[in-house]
Coordinates of C-alpha atoms in Angstrom, one line a residue:
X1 CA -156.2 -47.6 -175.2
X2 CA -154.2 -49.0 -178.3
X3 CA -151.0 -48.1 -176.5
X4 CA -151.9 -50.1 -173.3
X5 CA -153.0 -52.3 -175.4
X6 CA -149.4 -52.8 -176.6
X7 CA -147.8 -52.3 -173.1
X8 CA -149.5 -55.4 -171.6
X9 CA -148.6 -57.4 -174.6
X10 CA -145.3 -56.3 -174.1
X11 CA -144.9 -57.4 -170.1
X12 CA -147.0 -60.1 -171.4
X13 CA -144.4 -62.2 -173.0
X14 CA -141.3 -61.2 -171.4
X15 CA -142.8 -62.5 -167.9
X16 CA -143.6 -65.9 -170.8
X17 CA -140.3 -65.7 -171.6
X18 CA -138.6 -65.1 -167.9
X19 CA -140.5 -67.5 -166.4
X20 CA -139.4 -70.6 -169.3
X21 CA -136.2 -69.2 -169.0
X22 CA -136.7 -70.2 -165.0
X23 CA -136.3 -73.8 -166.2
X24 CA -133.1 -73.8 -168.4
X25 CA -130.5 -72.3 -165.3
X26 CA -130.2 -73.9 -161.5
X27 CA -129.5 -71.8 -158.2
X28 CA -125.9 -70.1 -158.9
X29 CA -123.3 -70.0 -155.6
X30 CA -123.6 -66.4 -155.2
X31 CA -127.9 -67.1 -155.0
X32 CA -127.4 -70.1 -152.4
X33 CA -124.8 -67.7 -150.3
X34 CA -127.9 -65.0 -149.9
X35 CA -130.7 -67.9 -149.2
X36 CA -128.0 -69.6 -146.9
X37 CA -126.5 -66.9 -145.6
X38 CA -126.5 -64.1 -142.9
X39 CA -130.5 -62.8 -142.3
X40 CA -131.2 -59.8 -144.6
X41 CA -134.3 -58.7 -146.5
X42 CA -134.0 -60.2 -149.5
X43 CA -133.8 -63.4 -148.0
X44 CA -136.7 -63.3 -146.1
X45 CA -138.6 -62.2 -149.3
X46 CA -137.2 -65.4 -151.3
X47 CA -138.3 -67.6 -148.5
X48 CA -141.5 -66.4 -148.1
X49 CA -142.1 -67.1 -152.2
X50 CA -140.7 -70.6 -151.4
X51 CA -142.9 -71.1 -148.3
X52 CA -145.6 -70.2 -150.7
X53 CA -144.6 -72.4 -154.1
X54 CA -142.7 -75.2 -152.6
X55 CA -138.9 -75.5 -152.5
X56 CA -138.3 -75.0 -156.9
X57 CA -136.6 -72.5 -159.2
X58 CA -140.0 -71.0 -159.6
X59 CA -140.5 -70.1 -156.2
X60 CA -136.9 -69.0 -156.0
X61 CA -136.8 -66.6 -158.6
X62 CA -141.1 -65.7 -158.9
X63 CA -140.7 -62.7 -156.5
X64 CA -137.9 -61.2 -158.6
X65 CA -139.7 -61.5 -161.9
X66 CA -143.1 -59.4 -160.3
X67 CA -140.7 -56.9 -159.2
X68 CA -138.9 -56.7 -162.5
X69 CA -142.7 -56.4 -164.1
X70 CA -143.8 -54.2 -161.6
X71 CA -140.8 -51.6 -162.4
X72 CA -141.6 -52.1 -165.9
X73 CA -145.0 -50.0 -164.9
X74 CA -143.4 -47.3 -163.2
X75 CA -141.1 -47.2 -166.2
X76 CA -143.9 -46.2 -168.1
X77 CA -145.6 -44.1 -165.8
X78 CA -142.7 -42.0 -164.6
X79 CA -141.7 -41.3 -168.2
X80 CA -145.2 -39.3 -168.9
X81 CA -143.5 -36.8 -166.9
X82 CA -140.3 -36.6 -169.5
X83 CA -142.2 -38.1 -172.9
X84 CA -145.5 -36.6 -173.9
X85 CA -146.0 -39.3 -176.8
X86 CA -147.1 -42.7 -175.5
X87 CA -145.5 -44.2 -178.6
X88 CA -142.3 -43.2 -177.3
X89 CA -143.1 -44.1 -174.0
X90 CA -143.9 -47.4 -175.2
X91 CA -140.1 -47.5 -177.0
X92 CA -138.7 -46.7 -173.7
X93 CA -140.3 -49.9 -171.9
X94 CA -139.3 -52.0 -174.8
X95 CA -135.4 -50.9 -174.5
X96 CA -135.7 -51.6 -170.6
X97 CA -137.0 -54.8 -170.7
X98 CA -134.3 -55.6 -173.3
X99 CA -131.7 -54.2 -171.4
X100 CA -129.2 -57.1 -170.4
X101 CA -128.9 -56.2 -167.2
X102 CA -132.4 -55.6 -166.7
X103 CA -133.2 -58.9 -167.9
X104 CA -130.3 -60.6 -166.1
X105 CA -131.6 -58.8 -162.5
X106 CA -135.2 -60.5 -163.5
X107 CA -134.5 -63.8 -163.0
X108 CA -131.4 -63.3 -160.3
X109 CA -131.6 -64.1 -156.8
X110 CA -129.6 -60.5 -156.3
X111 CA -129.8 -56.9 -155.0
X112 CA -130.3 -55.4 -158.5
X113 CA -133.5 -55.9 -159.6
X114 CA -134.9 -55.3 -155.6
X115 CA -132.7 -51.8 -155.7
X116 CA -134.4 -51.0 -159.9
X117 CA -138.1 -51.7 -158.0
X118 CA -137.3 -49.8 -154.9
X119 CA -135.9 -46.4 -156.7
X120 CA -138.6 -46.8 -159.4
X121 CA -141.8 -47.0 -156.1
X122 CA -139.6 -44.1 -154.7
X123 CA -139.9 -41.9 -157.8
X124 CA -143.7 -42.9 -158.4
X125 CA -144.8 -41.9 -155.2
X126 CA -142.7 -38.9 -154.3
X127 CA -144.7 -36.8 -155.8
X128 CA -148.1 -38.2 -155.6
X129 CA -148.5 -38.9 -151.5
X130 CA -147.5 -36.3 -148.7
X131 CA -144.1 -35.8 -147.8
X132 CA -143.9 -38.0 -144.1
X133 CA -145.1 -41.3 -145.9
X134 CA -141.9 -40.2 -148.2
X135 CA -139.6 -40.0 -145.4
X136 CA -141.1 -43.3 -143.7
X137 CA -140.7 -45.2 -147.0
X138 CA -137.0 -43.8 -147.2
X139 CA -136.1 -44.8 -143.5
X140 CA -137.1 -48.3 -144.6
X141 CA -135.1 -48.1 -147.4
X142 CA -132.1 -47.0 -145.3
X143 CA -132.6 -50.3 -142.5
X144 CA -133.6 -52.9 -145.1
X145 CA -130.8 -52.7 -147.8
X146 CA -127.1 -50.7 -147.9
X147 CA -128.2 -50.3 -152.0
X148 CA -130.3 -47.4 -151.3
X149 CA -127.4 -45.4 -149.8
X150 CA -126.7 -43.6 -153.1
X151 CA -130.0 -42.7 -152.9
X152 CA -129.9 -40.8 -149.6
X153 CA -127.0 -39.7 -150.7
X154 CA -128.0 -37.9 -153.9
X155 CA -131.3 -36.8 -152.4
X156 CA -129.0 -34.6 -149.9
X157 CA -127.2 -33.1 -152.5
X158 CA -130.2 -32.2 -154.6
X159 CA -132.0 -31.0 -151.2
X160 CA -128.9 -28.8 -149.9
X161 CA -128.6 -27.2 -153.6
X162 CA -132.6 -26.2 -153.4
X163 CA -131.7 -24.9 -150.0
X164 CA -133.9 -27.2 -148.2
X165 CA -132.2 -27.9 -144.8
X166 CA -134.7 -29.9 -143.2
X167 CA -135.0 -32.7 -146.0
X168 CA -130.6 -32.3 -146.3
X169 CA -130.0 -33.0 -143.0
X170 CA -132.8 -35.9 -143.0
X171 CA -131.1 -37.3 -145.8
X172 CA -127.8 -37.0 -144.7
X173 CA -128.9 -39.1 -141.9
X174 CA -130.3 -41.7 -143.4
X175 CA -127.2 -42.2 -145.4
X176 CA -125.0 -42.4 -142.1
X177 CA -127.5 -45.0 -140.9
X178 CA -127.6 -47.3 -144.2
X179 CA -123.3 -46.8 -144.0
X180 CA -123.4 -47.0 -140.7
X181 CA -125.7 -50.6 -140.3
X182 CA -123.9 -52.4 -143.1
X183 CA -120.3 -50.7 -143.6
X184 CA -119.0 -48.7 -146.7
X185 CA -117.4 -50.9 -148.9
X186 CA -114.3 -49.8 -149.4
X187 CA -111.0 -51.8 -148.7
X188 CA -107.7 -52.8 -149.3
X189 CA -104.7 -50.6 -151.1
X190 CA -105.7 -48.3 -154.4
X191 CA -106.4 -50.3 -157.5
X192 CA -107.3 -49.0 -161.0
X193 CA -110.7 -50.7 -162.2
X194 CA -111.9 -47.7 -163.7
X195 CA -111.6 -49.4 -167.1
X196 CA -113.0 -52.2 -165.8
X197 CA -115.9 -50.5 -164.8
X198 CA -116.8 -48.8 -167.6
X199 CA -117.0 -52.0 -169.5
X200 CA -118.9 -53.8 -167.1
X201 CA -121.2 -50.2 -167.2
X202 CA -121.5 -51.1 -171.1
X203 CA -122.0 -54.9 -171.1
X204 CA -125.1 -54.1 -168.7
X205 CA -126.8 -51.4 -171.2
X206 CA -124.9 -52.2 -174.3
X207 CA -122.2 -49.4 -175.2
X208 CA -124.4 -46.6 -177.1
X209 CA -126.9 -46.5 -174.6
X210 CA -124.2 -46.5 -171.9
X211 CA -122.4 -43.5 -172.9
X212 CA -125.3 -41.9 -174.1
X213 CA -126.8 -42.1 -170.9
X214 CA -123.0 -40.8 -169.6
X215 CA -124.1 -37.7 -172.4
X216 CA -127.2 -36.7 -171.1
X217 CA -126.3 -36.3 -167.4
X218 CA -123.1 -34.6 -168.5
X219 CA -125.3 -32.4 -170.6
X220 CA -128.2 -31.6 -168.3
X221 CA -125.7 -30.8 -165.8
X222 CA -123.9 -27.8 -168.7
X223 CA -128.0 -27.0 -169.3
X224 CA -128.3 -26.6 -165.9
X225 CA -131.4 -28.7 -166.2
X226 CA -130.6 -30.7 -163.1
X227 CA -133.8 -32.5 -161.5
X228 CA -134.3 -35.1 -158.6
X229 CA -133.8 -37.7 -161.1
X230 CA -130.6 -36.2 -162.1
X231 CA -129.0 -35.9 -158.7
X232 CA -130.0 -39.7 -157.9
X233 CA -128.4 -40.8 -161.0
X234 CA -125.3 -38.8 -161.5
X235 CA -124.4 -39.2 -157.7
X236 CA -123.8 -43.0 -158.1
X237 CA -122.1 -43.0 -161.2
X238 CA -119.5 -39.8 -160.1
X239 CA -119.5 -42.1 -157.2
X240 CA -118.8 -45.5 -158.5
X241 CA -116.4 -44.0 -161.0
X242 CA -114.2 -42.2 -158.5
X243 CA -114.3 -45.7 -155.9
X244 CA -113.1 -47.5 -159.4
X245 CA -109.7 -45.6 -159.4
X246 CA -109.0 -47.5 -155.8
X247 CA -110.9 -51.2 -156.2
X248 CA -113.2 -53.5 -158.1
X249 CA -116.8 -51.9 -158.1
X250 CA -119.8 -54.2 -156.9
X251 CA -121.8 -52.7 -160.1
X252 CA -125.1 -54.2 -158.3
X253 CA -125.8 -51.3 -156.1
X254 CA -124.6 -48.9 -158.7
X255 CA -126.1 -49.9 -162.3
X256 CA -129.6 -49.1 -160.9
X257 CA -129.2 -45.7 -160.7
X258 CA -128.0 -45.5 -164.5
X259 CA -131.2 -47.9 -165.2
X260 CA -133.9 -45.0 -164.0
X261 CA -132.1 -42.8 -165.8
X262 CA -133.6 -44.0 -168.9
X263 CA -136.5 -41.3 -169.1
X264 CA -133.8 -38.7 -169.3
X265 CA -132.0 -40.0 -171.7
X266 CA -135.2 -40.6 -173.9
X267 CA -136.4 -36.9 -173.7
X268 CA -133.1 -35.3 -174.5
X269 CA -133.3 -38.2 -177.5
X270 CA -136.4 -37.0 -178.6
X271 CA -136.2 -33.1 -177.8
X272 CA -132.5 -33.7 -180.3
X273 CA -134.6 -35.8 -182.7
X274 CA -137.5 -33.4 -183.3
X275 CA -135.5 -30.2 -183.6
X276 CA -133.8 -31.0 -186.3
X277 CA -134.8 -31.1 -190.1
X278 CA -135.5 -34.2 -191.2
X279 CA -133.0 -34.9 -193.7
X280 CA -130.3 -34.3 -190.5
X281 CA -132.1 -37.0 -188.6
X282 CA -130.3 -39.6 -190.1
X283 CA -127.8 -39.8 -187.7
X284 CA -130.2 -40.2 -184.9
X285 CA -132.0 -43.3 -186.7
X286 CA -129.1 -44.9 -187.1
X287 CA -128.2 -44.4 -183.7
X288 CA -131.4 -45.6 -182.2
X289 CA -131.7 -48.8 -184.8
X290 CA -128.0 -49.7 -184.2
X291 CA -128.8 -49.7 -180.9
X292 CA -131.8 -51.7 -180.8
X293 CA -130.3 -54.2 -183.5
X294 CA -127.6 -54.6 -179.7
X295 CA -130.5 -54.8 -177.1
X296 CA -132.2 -57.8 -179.0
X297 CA -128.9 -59.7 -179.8
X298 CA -127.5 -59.2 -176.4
X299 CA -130.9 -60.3 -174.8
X300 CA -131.0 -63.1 -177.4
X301 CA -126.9 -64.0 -175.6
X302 CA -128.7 -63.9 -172.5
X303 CA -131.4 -66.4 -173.1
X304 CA -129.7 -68.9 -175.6
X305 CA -126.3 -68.6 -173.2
X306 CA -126.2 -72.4 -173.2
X307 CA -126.0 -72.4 -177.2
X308 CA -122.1 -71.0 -176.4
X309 CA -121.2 -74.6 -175.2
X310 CA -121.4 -75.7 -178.6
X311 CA -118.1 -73.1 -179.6
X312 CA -116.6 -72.7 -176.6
X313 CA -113.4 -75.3 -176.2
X314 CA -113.6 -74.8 -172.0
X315 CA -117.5 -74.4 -171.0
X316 CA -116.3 -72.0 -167.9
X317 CA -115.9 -69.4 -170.2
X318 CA -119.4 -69.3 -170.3
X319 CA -120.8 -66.3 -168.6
X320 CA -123.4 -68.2 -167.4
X321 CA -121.9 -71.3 -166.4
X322 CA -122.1 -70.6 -162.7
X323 CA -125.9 -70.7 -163.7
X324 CA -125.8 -74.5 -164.9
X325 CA -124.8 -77.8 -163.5
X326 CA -125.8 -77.9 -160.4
X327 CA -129.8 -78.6 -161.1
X328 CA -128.8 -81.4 -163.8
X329 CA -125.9 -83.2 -161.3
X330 CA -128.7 -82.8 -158.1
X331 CA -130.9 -85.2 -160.7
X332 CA -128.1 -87.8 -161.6
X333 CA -127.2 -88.3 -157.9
X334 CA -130.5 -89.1 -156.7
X335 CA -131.1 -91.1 -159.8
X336 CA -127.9 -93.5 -158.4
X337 CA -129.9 -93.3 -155.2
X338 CA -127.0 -90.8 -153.4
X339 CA -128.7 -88.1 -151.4
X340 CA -126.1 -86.5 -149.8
X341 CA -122.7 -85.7 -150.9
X342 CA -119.7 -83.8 -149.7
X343 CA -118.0 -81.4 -151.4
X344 CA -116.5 -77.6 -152.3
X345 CA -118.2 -75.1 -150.4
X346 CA -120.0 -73.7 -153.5
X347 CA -121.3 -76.8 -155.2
X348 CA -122.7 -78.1 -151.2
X349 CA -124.3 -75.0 -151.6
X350 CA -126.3 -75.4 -154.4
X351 CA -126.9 -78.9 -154.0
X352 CA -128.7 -78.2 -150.7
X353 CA -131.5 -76.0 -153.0
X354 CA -132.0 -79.7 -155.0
X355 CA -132.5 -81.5 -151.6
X356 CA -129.2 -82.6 -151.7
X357 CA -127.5 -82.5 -148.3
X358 CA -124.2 -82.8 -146.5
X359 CA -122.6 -86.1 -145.2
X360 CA -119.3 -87.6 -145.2
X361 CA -120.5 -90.9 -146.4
X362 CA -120.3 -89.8 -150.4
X363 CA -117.6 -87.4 -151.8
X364 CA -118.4 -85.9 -154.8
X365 CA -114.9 -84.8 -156.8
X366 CA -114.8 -82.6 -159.7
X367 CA -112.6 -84.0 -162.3
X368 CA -110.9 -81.4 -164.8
X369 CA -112.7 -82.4 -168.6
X370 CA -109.1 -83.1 -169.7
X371 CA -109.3 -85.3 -167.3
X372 CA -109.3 -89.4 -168.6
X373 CA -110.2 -91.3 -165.4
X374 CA -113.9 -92.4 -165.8
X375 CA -116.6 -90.1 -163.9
X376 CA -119.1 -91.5 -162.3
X377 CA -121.8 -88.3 -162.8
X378 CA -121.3 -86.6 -166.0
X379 CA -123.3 -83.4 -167.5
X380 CA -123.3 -83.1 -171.2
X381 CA -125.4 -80.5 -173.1
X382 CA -126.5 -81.5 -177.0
X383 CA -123.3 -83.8 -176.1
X384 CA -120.9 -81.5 -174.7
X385 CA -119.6 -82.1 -171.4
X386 CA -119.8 -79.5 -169.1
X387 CA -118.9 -81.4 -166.1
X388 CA -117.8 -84.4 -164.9
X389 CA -117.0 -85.3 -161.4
X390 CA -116.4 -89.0 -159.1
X391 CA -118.3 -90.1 -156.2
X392 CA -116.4 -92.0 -153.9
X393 CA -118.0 -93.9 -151.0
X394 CA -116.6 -94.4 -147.3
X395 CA -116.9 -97.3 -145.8
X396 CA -118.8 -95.5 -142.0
X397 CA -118.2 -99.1 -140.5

């Protein structure tokens, strides 16, 4: 009871702390393009919480945040199968929620938190309801969203190394339906990112837990202690490494798969941990406190991002950036009475979530900050300017 005690206080304030978080960023271009974009799932899901909470950044990112909580459940309740202590189980919730890109997927309009909730329902039900509402729930996976295709994927390996011929060739189609529905994403002439994706791999779980992780699948796979999970996980990443040596990665539809591998990585921890005597444990403490001391200062980064602008010379160089602006400019236009505007593709975007729409009878101009011809609009943060930008009216007459 004590320990569920704990795990509620735990979701308890990070949904506090996503949801005031909610207030400090706007809608980012990439967000508008999926809400403005072509029809898929996702977007039917974010309108559906706007229909319901009115046009806001609440009801904009609300449906992401229960999803991100909701996974945090599973979490816990998939690990009992891996971790016999609930104290540790407890640990391992803790480190997910603090995970950066677990936190950043939380309050993102984006595929990665819906692909973490999606694998994480997958793995909580597969073995507690028959085998056809598995298969149903994995054909919906397979028409809703191309992310789950590494998960047909691995599934068809794990099922044609157990011999099972039936589930293979089931899950083989599925994959050939998600790839062949929404295209494999591959393109152009060979490219080495594979250096690039490894530190994008690492900024998303912070680099000890990273290549830990990398360890423990490498591991199981020498123990030949190769589950479901195992196949699920080490397909993407083999996957996503190998696509790296020819393009950029979209790490969205691959990080999720590392992400579930977390209960792995916490019972080899703790099966390594408890073997050993315990003046050689010292290693092992160190590695798991240096790695916490990461989690909370790179979660910490993520929430006080706009706390950069005050030692950054060009505010772009702000990870988050493309996460600011647009909510405070929206406000300055319609305090100058201006409703609609026209401008870059991106910024019309984003303007149309703050009820600002498209005419030619206002155009709005980004000015560089080096700039010295007076703005018009101007957004400063503890009196840093972020942006600045004129608004020039036409004469419709």
């Amino acid at each position: 009871m004590k320990y569920k005690i704990i795990l509620f206080l735990i979701l308890g304030i990070d949904a506090f702390v996503l949801f005031f978080e909610i207030s400090h960023i706007s809608i980012s271009s990439s967000e508008a393009s999926l809400l403005y974009g072509e029809p898929s799932f996702l977007q039917f899901l974010v309108n559906k919480s706007l229909a319901f909470f009115g046009n806001n950044d609440f009801g904009l990112r609300f449906i992401f945040i229960a999803m991100h909580l909701v996974s945090a459940l599973f979490i816990y309740a998939i690990s009992g199968r891996y971790l016999h202590s609930q104290r540790n189980r407890i640990w391992l919730v803790l480190t997910f929620v603090l995970l950066p890109g677990v936190v950043s997927s939380a309050i993102m309009v984006n595929h990665a938190g819906f692909i973490i909730f999606g694998l994480l329902l997958y793995l909580y039900l597969e073995p507690k309801i028959p085998k056809i509402f598995i298969n149903i729930l994995l054909l919906l996976y397979a028409l809703i969203d191309v992310g789950f295709v590494y998960l047909f994927l691995g599934l068809a390996i794990y099922y044609l190394s157990h011999k099972d011929m039936k589930a293979f060739i089931y899950n083989l189609g599925l994959f050939f339906l998600s790839s062949y529905l929404y295209g494999f994403d591959i393109y152009g002439f060979p490219r080495g990112h594979f250096l690039d994706t490894i530190g994008v791999y690492a900024a998303i779980f912070n680099p000890i837990i990273f290549v830990y992780i990398f360890y423990v699948l490498y591991r199981r796979y020498l123990a030949d202690k190769k589950d479901k999970l195992w196949y699920i996980a080490s397909t993407a990443l083999i996957i996503s490494l190998l696509i790296s040596f020819r393009q950029r990665v979209n790490i969205v539809h691959f990080a999720p798969y590392l992400i579930i591998a977390l209960p792995l990585a916490a019972q080899t921890f703790v099966s390594s941990y408890r073997v050993r005597l315990k003046e050689h444990r010292k290693a092992y403490k160190a590695i798991f406190v240096t790695s916490f001391i990461l989690l909370i200062l790179n979660t910490l980064l993520v929430f006080f991002n706009k706390e950069l602008y005050l030692v950054l010379d060009n505010p772009k160089k702000n990870f988050a950036y493309n996460m600011h602006v647009a909510k405070e400019l929206a406000k300055e236009l319609k305090a100058k009475n201006i409703n609609c505007v026209e401008t870059n593709e991106k910024m019309q975007k984003r303007l149309r979530f703050y009820s600002i729409s498209e005419c030619r009878q206002n155009i709005l101009k980004e000015l560089p900050l080096t700039d010295k011809k007076e703005a018009n609009v101007t957004i400063r943060y503890k009196n840093k300017t972020l942006y600045k930008a004129t608004v020039t009216k036409l004469n419709s007459k």
